[in-house]
CSV table of N, CA, C and O in Angstrom, one decimal:
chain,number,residue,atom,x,y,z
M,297,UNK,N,5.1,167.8,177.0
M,297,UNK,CA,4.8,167.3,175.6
M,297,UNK,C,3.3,167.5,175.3
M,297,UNK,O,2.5,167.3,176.1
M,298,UNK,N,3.1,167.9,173.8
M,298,UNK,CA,1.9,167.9,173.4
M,298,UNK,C,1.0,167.2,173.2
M,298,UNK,O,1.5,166.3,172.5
M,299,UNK,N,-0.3,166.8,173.5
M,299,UNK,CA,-0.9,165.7,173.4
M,299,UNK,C,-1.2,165.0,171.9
M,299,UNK,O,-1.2,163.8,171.7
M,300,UNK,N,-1.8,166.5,170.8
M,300,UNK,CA,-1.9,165.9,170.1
M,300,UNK,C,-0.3,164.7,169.2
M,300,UNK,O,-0.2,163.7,168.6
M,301,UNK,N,0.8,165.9,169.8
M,301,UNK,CA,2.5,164.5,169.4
M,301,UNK,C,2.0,163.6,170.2
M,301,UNK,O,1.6,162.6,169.6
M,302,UNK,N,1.9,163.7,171.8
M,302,UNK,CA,1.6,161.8,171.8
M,302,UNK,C,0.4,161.1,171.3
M,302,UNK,O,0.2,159.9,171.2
M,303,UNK,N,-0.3,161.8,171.0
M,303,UNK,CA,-1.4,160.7,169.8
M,303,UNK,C,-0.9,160.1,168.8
M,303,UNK,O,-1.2,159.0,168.4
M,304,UNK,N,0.2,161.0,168.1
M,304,UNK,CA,0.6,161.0,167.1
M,304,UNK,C,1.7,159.8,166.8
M,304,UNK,O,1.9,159.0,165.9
M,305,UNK,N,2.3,160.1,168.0
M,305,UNK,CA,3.5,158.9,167.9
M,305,UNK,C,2.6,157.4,168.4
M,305,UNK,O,2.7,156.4,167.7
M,306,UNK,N,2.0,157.5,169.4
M,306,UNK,CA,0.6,156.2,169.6
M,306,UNK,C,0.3,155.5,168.2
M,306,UNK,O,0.5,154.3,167.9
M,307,UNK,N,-0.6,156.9,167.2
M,307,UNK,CA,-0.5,155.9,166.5
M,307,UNK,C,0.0,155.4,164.6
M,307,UNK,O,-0.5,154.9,163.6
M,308,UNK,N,1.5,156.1,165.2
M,308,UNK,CA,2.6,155.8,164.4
M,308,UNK,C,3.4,154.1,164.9
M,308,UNK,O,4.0,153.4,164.2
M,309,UNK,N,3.0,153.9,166.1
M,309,UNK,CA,3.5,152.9,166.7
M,309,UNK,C,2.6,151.5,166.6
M,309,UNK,O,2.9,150.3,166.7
M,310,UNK,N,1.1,152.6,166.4
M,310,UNK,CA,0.2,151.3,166.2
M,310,UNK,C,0.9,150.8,164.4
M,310,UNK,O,1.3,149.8,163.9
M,311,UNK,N,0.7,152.1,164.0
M,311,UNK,CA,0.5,151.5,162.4
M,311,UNK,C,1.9,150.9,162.2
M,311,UNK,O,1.9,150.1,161.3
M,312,UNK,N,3.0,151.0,162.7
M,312,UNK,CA,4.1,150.3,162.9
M,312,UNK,C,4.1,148.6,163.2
M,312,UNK,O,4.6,147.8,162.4
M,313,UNK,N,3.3,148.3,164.3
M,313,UNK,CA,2.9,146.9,164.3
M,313,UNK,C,2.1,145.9,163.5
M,313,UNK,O,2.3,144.8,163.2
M,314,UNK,N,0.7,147.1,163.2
M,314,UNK,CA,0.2,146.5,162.0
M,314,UNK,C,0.7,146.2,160.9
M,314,UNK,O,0.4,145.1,160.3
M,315,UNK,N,1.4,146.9,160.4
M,315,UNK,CA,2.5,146.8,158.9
M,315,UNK,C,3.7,145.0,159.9
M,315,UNK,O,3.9,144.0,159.2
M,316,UNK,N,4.1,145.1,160.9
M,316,UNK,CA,4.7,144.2,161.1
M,316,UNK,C,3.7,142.9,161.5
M,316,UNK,O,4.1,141.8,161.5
M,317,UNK,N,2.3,143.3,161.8
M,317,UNK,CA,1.4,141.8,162.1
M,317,UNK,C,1.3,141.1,160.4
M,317,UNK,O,1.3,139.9,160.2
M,318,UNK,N,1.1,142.4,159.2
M,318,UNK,CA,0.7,142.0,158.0
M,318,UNK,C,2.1,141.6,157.6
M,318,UNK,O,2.0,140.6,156.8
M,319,UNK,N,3.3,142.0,157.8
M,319,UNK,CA,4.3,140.5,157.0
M,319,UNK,C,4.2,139.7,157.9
M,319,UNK,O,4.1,138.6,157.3
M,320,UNK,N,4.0,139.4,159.2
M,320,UNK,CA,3.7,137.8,159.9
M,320,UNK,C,2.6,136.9,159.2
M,320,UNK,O,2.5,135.8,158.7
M,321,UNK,N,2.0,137.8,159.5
M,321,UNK,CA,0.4,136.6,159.0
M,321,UNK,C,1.2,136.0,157.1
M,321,UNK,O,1.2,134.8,156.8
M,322,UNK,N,1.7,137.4,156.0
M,322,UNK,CA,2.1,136.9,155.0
M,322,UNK,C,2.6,136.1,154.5
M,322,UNK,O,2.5,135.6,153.4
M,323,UNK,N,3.8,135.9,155.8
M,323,UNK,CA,4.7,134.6,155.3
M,323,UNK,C,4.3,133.6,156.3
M,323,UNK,O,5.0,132.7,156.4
M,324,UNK,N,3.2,133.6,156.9
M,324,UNK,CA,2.8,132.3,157.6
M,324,UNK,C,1.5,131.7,156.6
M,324,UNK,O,0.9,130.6,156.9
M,325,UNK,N,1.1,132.6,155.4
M,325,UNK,CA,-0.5,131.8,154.7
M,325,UNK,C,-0.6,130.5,153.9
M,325,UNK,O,0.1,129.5,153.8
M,326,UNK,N,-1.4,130.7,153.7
M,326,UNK,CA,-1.5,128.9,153.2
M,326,UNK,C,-2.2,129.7,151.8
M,326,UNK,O,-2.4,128.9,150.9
M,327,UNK,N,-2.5,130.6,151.6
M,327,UNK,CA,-3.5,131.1,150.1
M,327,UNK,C,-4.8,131.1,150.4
M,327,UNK,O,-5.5,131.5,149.5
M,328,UNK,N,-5.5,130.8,151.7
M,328,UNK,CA,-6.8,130.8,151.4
M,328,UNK,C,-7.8,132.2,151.6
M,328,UNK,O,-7.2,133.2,151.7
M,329,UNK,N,-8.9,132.3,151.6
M,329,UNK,CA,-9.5,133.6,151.1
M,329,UNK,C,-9.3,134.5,152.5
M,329,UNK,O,-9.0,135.7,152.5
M,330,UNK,N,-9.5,133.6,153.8
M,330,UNK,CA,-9.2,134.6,154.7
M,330,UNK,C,-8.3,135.1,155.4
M,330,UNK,O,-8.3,135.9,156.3
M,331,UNK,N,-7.2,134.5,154.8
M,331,UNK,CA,-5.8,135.0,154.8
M,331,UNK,C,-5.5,136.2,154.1
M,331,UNK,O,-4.8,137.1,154.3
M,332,UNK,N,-6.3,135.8,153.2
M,332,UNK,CA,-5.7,137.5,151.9
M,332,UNK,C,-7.0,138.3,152.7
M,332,UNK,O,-6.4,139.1,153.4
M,333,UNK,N,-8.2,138.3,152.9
M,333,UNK,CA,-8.9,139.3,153.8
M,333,UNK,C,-8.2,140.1,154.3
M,333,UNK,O,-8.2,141.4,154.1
M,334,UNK,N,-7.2,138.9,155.5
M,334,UNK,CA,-7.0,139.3,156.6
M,334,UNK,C,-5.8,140.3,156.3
M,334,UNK,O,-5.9,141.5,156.6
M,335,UNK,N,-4.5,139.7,155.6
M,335,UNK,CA,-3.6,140.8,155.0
M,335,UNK,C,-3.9,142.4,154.3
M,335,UNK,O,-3.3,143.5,154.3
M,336,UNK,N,-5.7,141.6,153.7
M,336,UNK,CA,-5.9,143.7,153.2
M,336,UNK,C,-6.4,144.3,154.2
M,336,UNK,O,-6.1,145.5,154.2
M,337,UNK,N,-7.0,144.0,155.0
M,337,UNK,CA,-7.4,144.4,156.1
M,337,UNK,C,-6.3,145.4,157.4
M,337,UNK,O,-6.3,146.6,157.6
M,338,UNK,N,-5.4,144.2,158.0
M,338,UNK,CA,-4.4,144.9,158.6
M,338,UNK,C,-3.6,146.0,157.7
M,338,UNK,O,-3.3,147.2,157.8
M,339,UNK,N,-3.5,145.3,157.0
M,339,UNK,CA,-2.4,146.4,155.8
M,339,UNK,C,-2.8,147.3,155.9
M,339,UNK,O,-2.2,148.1,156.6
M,340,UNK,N,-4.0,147.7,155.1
M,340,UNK,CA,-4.8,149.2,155.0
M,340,UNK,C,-4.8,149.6,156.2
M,340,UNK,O,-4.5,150.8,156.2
M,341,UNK,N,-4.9,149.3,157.4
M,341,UNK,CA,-5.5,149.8,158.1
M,341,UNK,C,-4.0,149.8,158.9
M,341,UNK,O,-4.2,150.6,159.8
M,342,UNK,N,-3.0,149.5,159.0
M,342,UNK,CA,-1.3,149.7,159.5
M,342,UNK,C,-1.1,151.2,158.5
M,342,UNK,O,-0.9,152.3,159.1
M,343,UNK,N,-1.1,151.3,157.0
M,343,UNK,CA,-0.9,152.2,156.3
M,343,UNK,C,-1.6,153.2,157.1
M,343,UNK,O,-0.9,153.9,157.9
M,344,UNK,N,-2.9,153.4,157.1
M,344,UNK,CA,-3.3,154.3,157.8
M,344,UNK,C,-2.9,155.0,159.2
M,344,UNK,O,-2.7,156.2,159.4
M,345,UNK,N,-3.0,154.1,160.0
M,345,UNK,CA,-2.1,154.7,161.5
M,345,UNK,C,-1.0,155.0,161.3
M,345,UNK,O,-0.4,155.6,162.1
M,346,UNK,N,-0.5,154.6,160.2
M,346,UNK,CA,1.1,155.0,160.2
M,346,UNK,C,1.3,156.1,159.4
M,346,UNK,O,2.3,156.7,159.6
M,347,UNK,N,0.5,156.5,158.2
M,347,UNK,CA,0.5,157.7,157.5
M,347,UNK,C,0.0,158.8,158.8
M,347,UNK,O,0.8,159.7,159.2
M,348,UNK,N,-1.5,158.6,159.4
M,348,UNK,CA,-1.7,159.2,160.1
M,348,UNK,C,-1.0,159.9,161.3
M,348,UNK,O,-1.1,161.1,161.6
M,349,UNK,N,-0.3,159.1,161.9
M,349,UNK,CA,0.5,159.2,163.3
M,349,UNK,C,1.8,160.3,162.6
M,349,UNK,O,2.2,161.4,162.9
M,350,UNK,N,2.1,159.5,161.6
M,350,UNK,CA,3.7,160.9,161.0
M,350,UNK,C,3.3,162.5,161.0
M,350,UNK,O,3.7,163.6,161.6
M,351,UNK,N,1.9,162.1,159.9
M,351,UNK,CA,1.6,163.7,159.5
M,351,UNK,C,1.2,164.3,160.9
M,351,UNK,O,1.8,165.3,161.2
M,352,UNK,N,0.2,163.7,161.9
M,352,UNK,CA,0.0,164.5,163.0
M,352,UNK,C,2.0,164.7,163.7
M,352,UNK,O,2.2,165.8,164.1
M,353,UNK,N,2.6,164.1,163.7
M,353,UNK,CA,3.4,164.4,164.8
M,353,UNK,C,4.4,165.5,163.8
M,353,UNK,O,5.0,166.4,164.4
M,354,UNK,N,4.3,165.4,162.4
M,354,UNK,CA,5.5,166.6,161.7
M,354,UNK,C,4.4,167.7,161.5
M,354,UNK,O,4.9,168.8,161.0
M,355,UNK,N,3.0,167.7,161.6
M,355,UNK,CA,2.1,169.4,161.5
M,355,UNK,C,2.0,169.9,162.8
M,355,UNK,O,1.8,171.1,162.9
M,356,UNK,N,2.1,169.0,164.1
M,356,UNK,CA,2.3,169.5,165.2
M,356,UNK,C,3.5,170.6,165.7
M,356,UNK,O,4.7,170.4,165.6
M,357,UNK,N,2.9,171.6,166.1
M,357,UNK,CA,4.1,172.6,166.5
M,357,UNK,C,4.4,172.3,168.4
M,357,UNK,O,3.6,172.1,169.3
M,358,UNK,N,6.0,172.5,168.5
M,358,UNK,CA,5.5,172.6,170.1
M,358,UNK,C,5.9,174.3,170.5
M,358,UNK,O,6.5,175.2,169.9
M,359,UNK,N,5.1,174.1,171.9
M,359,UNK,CA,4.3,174.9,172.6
M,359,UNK,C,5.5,175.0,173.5
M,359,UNK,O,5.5,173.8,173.7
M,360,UNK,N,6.6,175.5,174.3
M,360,UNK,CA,7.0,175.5,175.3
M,360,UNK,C,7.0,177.1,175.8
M,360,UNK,O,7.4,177.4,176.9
């Protein structure tokens, strides 16, 4: 297996959890400011590993 696919699935897997840590924390808030912080924060940053991890693992070719 290619390294850069397993980077790619790593961190398709991260941005997978992050997207699932940001609905936990969402339906656990109370409204206050560092709750929504904290939601834009994971969010963006789940979107990201998870945009990222797809595109690297579908532009990856394999090598066998």
């Amino acid at each position: 297996m290619n390294i850069k696919r397993l980077f790619g699935a790593l961190l398709t897997i991260l941005g997978f959890a992050g997207l699932i840590y940001t609905a936990f924390v969402f339906t656990s808030t109370s409204g206050s400011e560092r709750d929504v912080k904290s939601l834009i924060i994971y969010g963006i940053l789940g979107i990201v590993f998870f945009i990222a991890g797809i595109g690297l693992v579908k532009t990856t070719k394999d090598e066998s």
